[in-house]
Amino acid sequence: MNKKQILRRIFQIVIVLIGISFVTFLLTYLSPGDPVRNMFSATGVMPTEELVQQTRDEMGLNDPFFTQYFRWLFNCLHGNFGKSYSLNKPVVELLAARVIPTLKLTLMSLILMLIISVPLGVASALHKDGIIDYICRAVTFVGCAMPNFWVGLLLMLLLCVKIQIFPVIASGGDFKSLFLPALTLAIAMASKYTRQVRTAVLEELSQDYVIGAEARGVKRSTIIWKNVFPNALLPLITMLGLSIGSLLGGTSVVEVIFSYPGLGNLAVTAITSSDYNLIQGYVLWMALIYMVINLIVDASYVYIDPRMRLKR
């Protein structure tokens, strides 16, 4: 991608973010529940109706919809997403505090996923319709069918309750606290990626350059690891970018099960307490992550695939 294309994509990201911000604000505005009452309930206070209305006036919640939206959007453009109603802290501060634990979980999940899926996918492709292929396909089929929450509960029962190797509550600090949530996420991703790796390797093995290299007497192992494997991984880069965006956005179910202090757990807290400011900040954060990562992935193709450089 050249500079003009990158600038155009950045402009598109800004337009999409404005659209997402409007839809998100509208949905929270129309949703049932009163954030002021939830705010008082979180502190254990039973407010009078007069106090509720006074607080709503002070917070600007009785203003017309567009007045509230543009005021909120103006503050967002200046890095101010407001204050959380339920936690009584700035939204930016709450999101920033969950970024590092989420990055740790994302990195370990991707590492475990690649360790599982790449060898299985390549082995399945190289032994097509053999016993290894059938075993890999059966395992990945089961892995795709199992929901994350069920896998997490099984791992917790086996490794936390029965064997007691890992702690039940993941603090997000050390390796033991991080491993089980990451493994839970990696199992589902590895099942999908194993199938994709297998399909990509089989497609490359059927290409003419493989047949030509074999005819010239090039070792099969050399063909696979120097030509087939790098080419097979190129289509997976887009999937990997989407997976990174999903993990950074937060994986709510797994984080809640293990009490992991990530963005997904924070989002569940915001939804259950009707914390509008926190919900809106979280949605914008997720949208920005997805679009920026997609931009990075698209731009990386030029440097990863030499054929793309020739087209420029």
mmCIF file of C-alpha atoms in Angstrom:
data_model
loop_
_atom_site.group_PDB
_atom_site.id
_atom_site.type_symbol
_atom_site.label_atom_id
_atom_site.label_comp_id
_atom_site.label_asym_id
_atom_site.label_seq_id
_atom_site.Cartn_x
_atom_site.Cartn_y
_atom_site.Cartn_z
ATOM 1 C CA MET A 1 0.000 0.000 0.000
ATOM 2 C CA ASN A 2 1.288 3.459 -0.896
ATOM 3 C CA LYS A 3 0.876 6.584 1.214
ATOM 4 C CA LYS A 4 -2.243 7.671 -0.660
ATOM 5 C CA GLN A 5 -3.946 4.344 -0.008
ATOM 6 C CA ILE A 6 -2.978 4.420 3.660
ATOM 7 C CA LEU A 7 -4.348 7.954 4.070
ATOM 8 C CA ARG A 8 -7.577 6.902 2.369
ATOM 9 C CA ARG A 9 -7.908 3.944 4.722
ATOM 10 C CA ILE A 10 -7.274 6.175 7.740
ATOM 11 C CA PHE A 11 -9.984 8.546 6.518
ATOM 12 C CA GLN A 12 -12.356 5.590 6.158
ATOM 13 C CA ILE A 13 -11.509 4.485 9.704
ATOM 14 C CA VAL A 14 -12.430 7.934 11.043
ATOM 15 C CA ILE A 15 -15.777 7.921 9.174
ATOM 16 C CA VAL A 16 -16.601 4.402 10.388
ATOM 17 C CA LEU A 17 -15.709 5.286 13.971
ATOM 18 C CA ILE A 18 -18.038 8.304 13.877
ATOM 19 C CA GLY A 19 -20.826 6.083 12.542
ATOM 20 C CA ILE A 20 -20.191 3.458 15.217
ATOM 21 C CA SER A 21 -20.115 6.106 17.918
ATOM 22 C CA PHE A 22 -23.512 7.431 16.810
ATOM 23 C CA VAL A 23 -25.134 3.981 16.681
ATOM 24 C CA THR A 24 -23.650 2.989 20.035
ATOM 25 C CA PHE A 25 -24.756 6.207 21.698
ATOM 26 C CA LEU A 26 -28.252 5.850 20.222
ATOM 27 C CA LEU A 27 -28.640 2.265 21.436
ATOM 28 C CA THR A 28 -27.480 3.097 24.950
ATOM 29 C CA TYR A 29 -29.742 6.151 24.948
ATOM 30 C CA LEU A 30 -32.768 4.001 24.020
ATOM 31 C CA SER A 31 -31.874 1.078 26.281
ATOM 32 C CA PRO A 32 -33.890 0.492 29.455
ATOM 33 C CA GLY A 33 -32.412 1.224 32.840
ATOM 34 C CA ASP A 34 -31.326 4.377 34.584
ATOM 35 C CA PRO A 35 -27.566 4.881 34.982
ATOM 36 C CA VAL A 36 -28.117 7.326 37.825
ATOM 37 C CA ARG A 37 -30.058 4.782 39.887
ATOM 38 C CA ASN A 38 -27.437 2.136 39.077
ATOM 39 C CA MET A 39 -24.730 4.527 40.190
ATOM 40 C CA PHE A 40 -26.415 5.048 43.539
ATOM 41 C CA SER A 41 -27.126 1.328 43.886
ATOM 42 C CA ALA A 42 -23.423 0.565 43.405
ATOM 43 C CA THR A 43 -22.649 2.758 46.419
ATOM 44 C CA GLY A 44 -25.452 1.270 48.515
ATOM 45 C CA VAL A 45 -27.483 4.497 48.589
ATOM 46 C CA MET A 46 -31.263 4.575 48.142
ATOM 47 C CA PRO A 47 -31.842 7.970 46.511
ATOM 48 C CA THR A 48 -35.041 9.981 46.546
ATOM 49 C CA GLU A 49 -36.728 10.926 43.286
ATOM 50 C CA GLU A 50 -35.635 14.535 43.747
ATOM 51 C CA LEU A 51 -32.000 13.472 44.150
ATOM 52 C CA VAL A 52 -32.228 11.295 41.037
ATOM 53 C CA GLN A 53 -33.585 14.146 38.923
ATOM 54 C CA GLN A 54 -31.040 16.599 40.333
ATOM 55 C CA THR A 55 -28.198 14.205 39.526
ATOM 56 C CA ARG A 56 -29.535 13.647 36.012
ATOM 57 C CA ASP A 57 -29.606 17.408 35.460
ATOM 58 C CA GLU A 58 -26.046 17.760 36.733
ATOM 59 C CA MET A 59 -24.835 14.961 34.449
ATOM 60 C CA GLY A 60 -26.712 16.353 31.443
ATOM 61 C CA LEU A 61 -28.825 13.213 31.011
ATOM 62 C CA ASN A 62 -32.027 15.243 30.664
ATOM 63 C CA ASP A 63 -30.663 17.186 27.687
ATOM 64 C CA PRO A 64 -31.888 16.418 24.132
ATOM 65 C CA PHE A 65 -30.307 13.430 22.422
ATOM 66 C CA PHE A 66 -28.156 15.338 19.908
ATOM 67 C CA THR A 67 -26.940 17.710 22.611
ATOM 68 C CA GLN A 68 -25.763 14.763 24.681
ATOM 69 C CA TYR A 69 -24.212 13.006 21.665
ATOM 70 C CA PHE A 70 -22.229 15.933 20.327
ATOM 71 C CA ARG A 71 -21.036 16.844 23.824
ATOM 72 C CA TRP A 72 -19.867 13.274 24.352
ATOM 73 C CA LEU A 73 -18.269 13.093 20.872
ATOM 74 C CA PHE A 74 -16.439 16.388 21.454
ATOM 75 C CA ASN A 75 -15.058 15.055 24.732
ATOM 76 C CA CYS A 76 -14.027 11.778 23.067
ATOM 77 C CA LEU A 77 -12.057 13.660 20.439
ATOM 78 C CA HIS A 78 -10.128 15.229 23.304
ATOM 79 C CA GLY A 79 -9.440 11.852 24.931
ATOM 80 C CA ASN A 80 -12.189 12.141 27.540
ATOM 81 C CA PHE A 81 -14.675 9.247 27.461
ATOM 82 C CA GLY A 82 -16.380 10.365 30.635
ATOM 83 C CA LYS A 83 -16.526 8.727 34.042
ATOM 84 C CA SER A 84 -17.824 5.254 34.769
ATOM 85 C CA TYR A 85 -21.162 5.408 36.586
ATOM 86 C CA SER A 86 -20.664 2.145 38.472
ATOM 87 C CA LEU A 87 -16.911 2.263 39.224
ATOM 88 C CA ASN A 88 -16.654 6.069 39.634
ATOM 89 C CA LYS A 89 -13.411 6.260 37.641
ATOM 90 C CA PRO A 90 -12.536 7.754 34.244
ATOM 91 C CA VAL A 91 -13.303 5.345 31.405
ATOM 92 C CA VAL A 92 -9.876 5.900 29.838
ATOM 93 C CA GLU A 93 -8.224 4.925 33.112
ATOM 94 C CA LEU A 94 -10.296 1.746 33.393
ATOM 95 C CA LEU A 95 -9.600 0.696 29.805
ATOM 96 C CA ALA A 96 -5.895 1.456 30.117
ATOM 97 C CA ALA A 97 -5.626 -0.644 33.281
ATOM 98 C CA ARG A 98 -6.988 -3.680 31.412
ATOM 99 C CA VAL A 99 -4.801 -3.344 28.320
ATOM 100 C CA ILE A 100 -1.650 -5.026 29.699
ATOM 101 C CA PRO A 101 -3.473 -8.146 31.043
ATOM 102 C CA THR A 102 -5.353 -8.415 27.746
ATOM 103 C CA LEU A 103 -2.112 -8.111 25.752
ATOM 104 C CA LYS A 104 -0.583 -10.897 27.847
ATOM 105 C CA LEU A 105 -3.593 -13.135 27.276
ATOM 106 C CA THR A 106 -3.623 -12.373 23.549
ATOM 107 C CA LEU A 107 0.080 -13.098 23.093
ATOM 108 C CA MET A 108 0.021 -16.385 24.985
ATOM 109 C CA SER A 109 -3.185 -17.525 23.248
ATOM 110 C CA LEU A 110 -1.663 -16.896 19.818
ATOM 111 C CA ILE A 111 1.586 -18.655 20.736
ATOM 112 C CA LEU A 112 -0.264 -21.726 22.011
ATOM 113 C CA MET A 113 -2.546 -21.696 18.971
ATOM 114 C CA LEU A 114 0.389 -21.607 16.537
ATOM 115 C CA ILE A 115 2.238 -24.325 18.451
ATOM 116 C CA ILE A 116 -0.823 -26.572 18.136
ATOM 117 C CA SER A 117 -2.254 -25.709 14.727
ATOM 118 C CA VAL A 118 0.773 -25.333 12.424
ATOM 119 C CA PRO A 119 2.344 -28.771 13.074
ATOM 120 C CA LEU A 120 -1.046 -30.486 13.004
ATOM 121 C CA GLY A 121 -2.117 -28.712 9.818
ATOM 122 C CA VAL A 122 1.122 -29.493 7.970
ATOM 123 C CA ALA A 123 1.141 -33.113 9.160
ATOM 124 C CA SER A 124 -2.478 -33.555 8.125
ATOM 125 C CA ALA A 125 -1.775 -32.177 4.641
ATOM 126 C CA LEU A 126 1.392 -34.242 4.115
ATOM 127 C CA HIS A 127 -0.459 -37.431 5.109
ATOM 128 C CA LYS A 128 -3.665 -36.692 3.229
ATOM 129 C CA ASP A 129 -6.301 -39.435 3.671
ATOM 130 C CA GLY A 130 -3.970 -41.292 6.005
ATOM 131 C CA ILE A 131 -4.418 -42.180 9.654
ATOM 132 C CA ILE A 132 -2.725 -38.963 10.839
ATOM 133 C CA ASP A 133 -5.012 -36.909 8.601
ATOM 134 C CA TYR A 134 -8.136 -38.604 9.918
ATOM 135 C CA ILE A 135 -7.049 -38.154 13.525
ATOM 136 C CA CYS A 136 -6.239 -34.465 13.002
ATOM 137 C CA ARG A 137 -9.542 -33.825 11.235
ATOM 138 C CA ALA A 138 -11.489 -35.604 13.987
ATOM 139 C CA VAL A 139 -9.710 -33.651 16.726
ATOM 140 C CA THR A 140 -10.285 -30.325 14.989
ATOM 141 C CA PHE A 141 -13.939 -31.188 14.388
ATOM 142 C CA VAL A 142 -14.431 -31.793 18.108
ATOM 143 C CA GLY A 143 -12.464 -28.645 18.942
ATOM 144 C CA CYS A 144 -14.641 -26.492 16.693
ATOM 145 C CA ALA A 145 -17.802 -27.969 18.204
ATOM 146 C CA MET A 146 -16.861 -27.271 21.821
ATOM 147 C CA PRO A 147 -17.828 -23.809 23.128
ATOM 148 C CA ASN A 148 -15.190 -21.839 25.001
ATOM 149 C CA PHE A 149 -17.078 -21.754 28.281
ATOM 150 C CA TRP A 150 -17.385 -25.558 28.321
ATOM 151 C CA VAL A 151 -13.689 -26.045 27.530
ATOM 152 C CA GLY A 152 -12.800 -23.555 30.245
ATOM 153 C CA LEU A 153 -14.957 -25.300 32.831
ATOM 154 C CA LEU A 154 -13.494 -28.715 31.922
ATOM 155 C CA LEU A 155 -9.937 -27.412 32.207
ATOM 156 C CA MET A 156 -10.774 -25.727 35.497
ATOM 157 C CA LEU A 157 -12.325 -28.933 36.877
ATOM 158 C CA LEU A 158 -9.386 -31.076 35.782
ATOM 159 C CA LEU A 159 -6.368 -28.850 36.388
ATOM 160 C CA CYS A 160 -7.628 -26.574 39.188
ATOM 161 C CA VAL A 161 -9.954 -28.762 41.260
ATOM 162 C CA LYS A 162 -8.809 -32.344 40.649
ATOM 163 C CA ILE A 163 -5.063 -32.023 40.100
ATOM 164 C CA GLN A 164 -4.714 -28.495 41.563
ATOM 165 C CA ILE A 165 -1.866 -27.380 39.319
ATOM 166 C CA PHE A 166 -3.318 -23.984 38.416
ATOM 167 C CA PRO A 167 -5.270 -21.443 40.504
ATOM 168 C CA VAL A 168 -9.034 -21.183 40.014
ATOM 169 C CA ILE A 169 -8.928 -17.371 39.862
ATOM 170 C CA ALA A 170 -6.578 -15.914 37.259
ATOM 171 C CA SER A 171 -4.977 -12.739 38.572
ATOM 172 C CA GLY A 172 -3.380 -11.927 35.215
ATOM 173 C CA GLY A 173 0.120 -11.597 36.642
ATOM 174 C CA ASP A 174 2.109 -14.832 36.607
ATOM 175 C CA PHE A 175 2.302 -17.707 34.123
ATOM 176 C CA LYS A 176 0.052 -20.053 36.096
ATOM 177 C CA SER A 177 -2.773 -17.531 36.222
ATOM 178 C CA LEU A 178 -2.459 -16.837 32.511
ATOM 179 C CA PHE A 179 -2.045 -20.339 31.099
ATOM 180 C CA LEU A 180 -5.547 -21.803 31.481
ATOM 181 C CA PRO A 181 -7.478 -18.842 30.005
ATOM 182 C CA ALA A 182 -4.974 -18.732 27.137
ATOM 183 C CA LEU A 183 -5.230 -22.474 26.541
ATOM 184 C CA THR A 184 -9.030 -22.267 26.522
ATOM 185 C CA LEU A 185 -8.924 -19.631 23.798
ATOM 186 C CA ALA A 186 -6.149 -21.405 21.891
ATOM 187 C CA ILE A 187 -8.026 -24.711 21.621
ATOM 188 C CA ALA A 188 -10.938 -23.213 19.686
ATOM 189 C CA MET A 189 -8.652 -21.113 17.482
ATOM 190 C CA ALA A 190 -6.244 -23.994 16.865
ATOM 191 C CA SER A 191 -9.055 -26.190 15.568
ATOM 192 C CA LYS A 192 -9.978 -23.612 12.926
ATOM 193 C CA TYR A 193 -6.397 -22.759 12.015
ATOM 194 C CA THR A 194 -5.390 -26.413 11.667
ATOM 195 C CA ARG A 195 -8.027 -26.846 8.989
ATOM 196 C CA GLN A 196 -6.920 -23.668 7.235
ATOM 197 C CA VAL A 197 -3.248 -24.665 7.324
ATOM 198 C CA ARG A 198 -4.114 -28.086 5.922
ATOM 199 C CA THR A 199 -6.172 -26.586 3.098
ATOM 200 C CA ALA A 200 -3.489 -24.006 2.248
ATOM 201 C CA VAL A 201 -0.660 -26.572 2.223
ATOM 202 C CA LEU A 202 -2.661 -28.964 0.034
ATOM 203 C CA GLU A 203 -3.389 -26.147 -2.400
ATOM 204 C CA GLU A 204 0.303 -25.233 -2.624
ATOM 205 C CA LEU A 205 1.350 -28.859 -3.059
ATOM 206 C CA SER A 206 -0.794 -29.041 -6.188
ATOM 207 C CA GLN A 207 0.920 -26.030 -7.804
ATOM 208 C CA ASP A 208 3.126 -26.405 -10.881
ATOM 209 C CA TYR A 209 6.252 -25.078 -9.155
ATOM 210 C CA VAL A 210 6.152 -28.023 -6.720
ATOM 211 C CA ILE A 211 5.896 -30.524 -9.554
ATOM 212 C CA GLY A 212 8.716 -28.764 -11.406
ATOM 213 C CA ALA A 213 10.964 -28.701 -8.336
ATOM 214 C CA GLU A 214 10.391 -32.396 -7.717
ATOM 215 C CA ALA A 215 11.185 -33.126 -11.383
ATOM 216 C CA ARG A 216 14.492 -31.295 -10.997
ATOM 217 C CA GLY A 217 15.406 -33.514 -8.071
ATOM 218 C CA VAL A 218 14.934 -30.980 -5.263
ATOM 219 C CA LYS A 219 14.414 -32.662 -1.908
ATOM 220 C CA ARG A 220 10.780 -32.776 -0.830
ATOM 221 C CA SER A 221 11.625 -31.425 2.612
ATOM 222 C CA THR A 222 13.341 -28.438 0.991
ATOM 223 C CA ILE A 223 10.323 -27.779 -1.220
ATOM 224 C CA ILE A 224 7.933 -27.972 1.725
ATOM 225 C CA TRP A 225 9.782 -25.754 4.199
ATOM 226 C CA LYS A 226 11.328 -23.211 1.796
ATOM 227 C CA ASN A 227 8.494 -22.838 -0.716
ATOM 228 C CA VAL A 228 5.226 -24.512 0.245
ATOM 229 C CA PHE A 229 5.137 -23.544 3.907
ATOM 230 C CA PRO A 230 5.843 -19.789 3.484
ATOM 231 C CA ASN A 231 3.341 -19.520 0.616
ATOM 232 C CA ALA A 232 0.703 -21.455 2.560
ATOM 233 C CA LEU A 233 0.935 -19.080 5.514
ATOM 234 C CA LEU A 234 0.208 -15.949 3.468
ATOM 235 C CA PRO A 235 -3.595 -16.466 3.310
ATOM 236 C CA LEU A 236 -3.622 -17.007 7.084
ATOM 237 C CA ILE A 237 -2.275 -13.538 7.843
ATOM 238 C CA THR A 238 -5.714 -11.970 7.407
ATOM 239 C CA MET A 239 -7.266 -14.545 9.739
ATOM 240 C CA LEU A 240 -4.505 -13.929 12.252
ATOM 241 C CA GLY A 241 -5.198 -10.205 12.169
ATOM 242 C CA LEU A 242 -8.887 -10.780 12.882
ATOM 243 C CA SER A 243 -8.010 -13.151 15.721
ATOM 244 C CA ILE A 244 -5.693 -10.573 17.270
ATOM 245 C CA GLY A 245 -8.438 -7.966 17.056
ATOM 246 C CA SER A 246 -10.925 -10.307 18.675
ATOM 247 C CA LEU A 247 -8.571 -11.208 21.513
ATOM 248 C CA LEU A 248 -7.538 -7.612 22.155
ATOM 249 C CA GLY A 249 -11.177 -6.572 22.125
ATOM 250 C CA GLY A 250 -11.729 -8.982 24.946
ATOM 251 C CA THR A 251 -13.083 -12.495 25.268
ATOM 252 C CA SER A 252 -15.817 -11.982 27.785
ATOM 253 C CA VAL A 253 -16.961 -15.536 28.553
ATOM 254 C CA VAL A 254 -13.502 -16.943 29.227
ATOM 255 C CA GLU A 255 -12.427 -13.914 31.258
ATOM 256 C CA VAL A 256 -15.551 -14.108 33.421
ATOM 257 C CA ILE A 257 -15.108 -17.857 34.031
ATOM 258 C CA PHE A 258 -11.515 -17.421 35.212
ATOM 259 C CA SER A 259 -12.132 -13.990 36.790
ATOM 260 C CA TYR A 260 -9.415 -12.637 34.529
ATOM 261 C CA PRO A 261 -9.001 -8.835 34.740
ATOM 262 C CA GLY A 262 -9.207 -8.141 31.001
ATOM 263 C CA LEU A 263 -11.277 -5.934 28.734
ATOM 264 C CA GLY A 264 -13.946 -8.584 28.190
ATOM 265 C CA ASN A 265 -14.601 -8.902 31.918
ATOM 266 C CA LEU A 266 -14.805 -5.122 32.150
ATOM 267 C CA ALA A 267 -17.353 -5.076 29.317
ATOM 268 C CA VAL A 268 -19.587 -7.566 31.143
ATOM 269 C CA THR A 269 -19.431 -5.405 34.261
ATOM 270 C CA ALA A 270 -20.401 -2.345 32.216
ATOM 271 C CA ILE A 271 -23.363 -4.100 30.575
ATOM 272 C CA THR A 272 -24.778 -5.597 33.773
ATOM 273 C CA SER A 273 -24.612 -2.224 35.522
ATOM 274 C CA SER A 274 -25.923 -0.182 32.547
ATOM 275 C CA ASP A 275 -22.720 1.841 32.624
ATOM 276 C CA TYR A 276 -23.277 3.757 29.381
ATOM 277 C CA ASN A 277 -20.010 5.672 29.298
ATOM 278 C CA LEU A 278 -17.992 2.516 29.865
ATOM 279 C CA ILE A 279 -19.955 0.577 27.232
ATOM 280 C CA GLN A 280 -19.485 3.311 24.652
ATOM 281 C CA GLY A 281 -15.755 3.581 25.361
ATOM 282 C CA TYR A 282 -15.341 -0.191 25.118
ATOM 283 C CA VAL A 283 -17.204 -0.423 21.785
ATOM 284 C CA LEU A 284 -15.124 2.361 20.255
ATOM 285 C CA TRP A 285 -11.972 0.686 21.532
ATOM 286 C CA MET A 286 -12.925 -2.628 19.912
ATOM 287 C CA ALA A 287 -13.858 -0.973 16.626
ATOM 288 C CA LEU A 288 -10.577 0.947 16.517
ATOM 289 C CA ILE A 289 -8.584 -2.203 17.261
ATOM 290 C CA TYR A 290 -10.227 -4.176 14.467
ATOM 291 C CA MET A 291 -9.784 -1.494 11.837
ATOM 292 C CA VAL A 292 -6.205 -0.583 12.757
ATOM 293 C CA ILE A 293 -5.137 -4.227 12.763
ATOM 294 C CA ASN A 294 -6.821 -4.803 9.395
ATOM 295 C CA LEU A 295 -4.925 -1.798 8.049
ATOM 296 C CA ILE A 296 -1.633 -3.162 9.388
ATOM 297 C CA VAL A 297 -2.347 -6.607 7.919
ATOM 298 C CA ASP A 298 -3.173 -5.162 4.493
ATOM 299 C CA ALA A 299 -0.042 -3.029 4.539
ATOM 300 C CA SER A 300 2.117 -5.975 5.613
ATOM 301 C CA TYR A 301 1.250 -7.969 2.494
ATOM 302 C CA VAL A 302 3.512 -5.701 0.464
ATOM 303 C CA TYR A 303 6.511 -6.652 2.588
ATOM 304 C CA ILE A 304 5.629 -10.314 3.091
ATOM 305 C CA ASP A 305 4.678 -11.245 -0.485
ATOM 306 C CA PRO A 306 7.227 -10.108 -3.139
ATOM 307 C CA ARG A 307 4.522 -10.408 -5.827
ATOM 308 C CA MET A 308 2.631 -7.547 -4.230
ATOM 309 C CA ARG A 309 5.705 -5.301 -4.527
ATOM 310 C CA LEU A 310 5.869 -6.022 -8.231
ATOM 311 C CA LYS A 311 2.267 -4.873 -8.693
ATOM 312 C CA ARG A 312 2.903 -1.455 -7.190
#
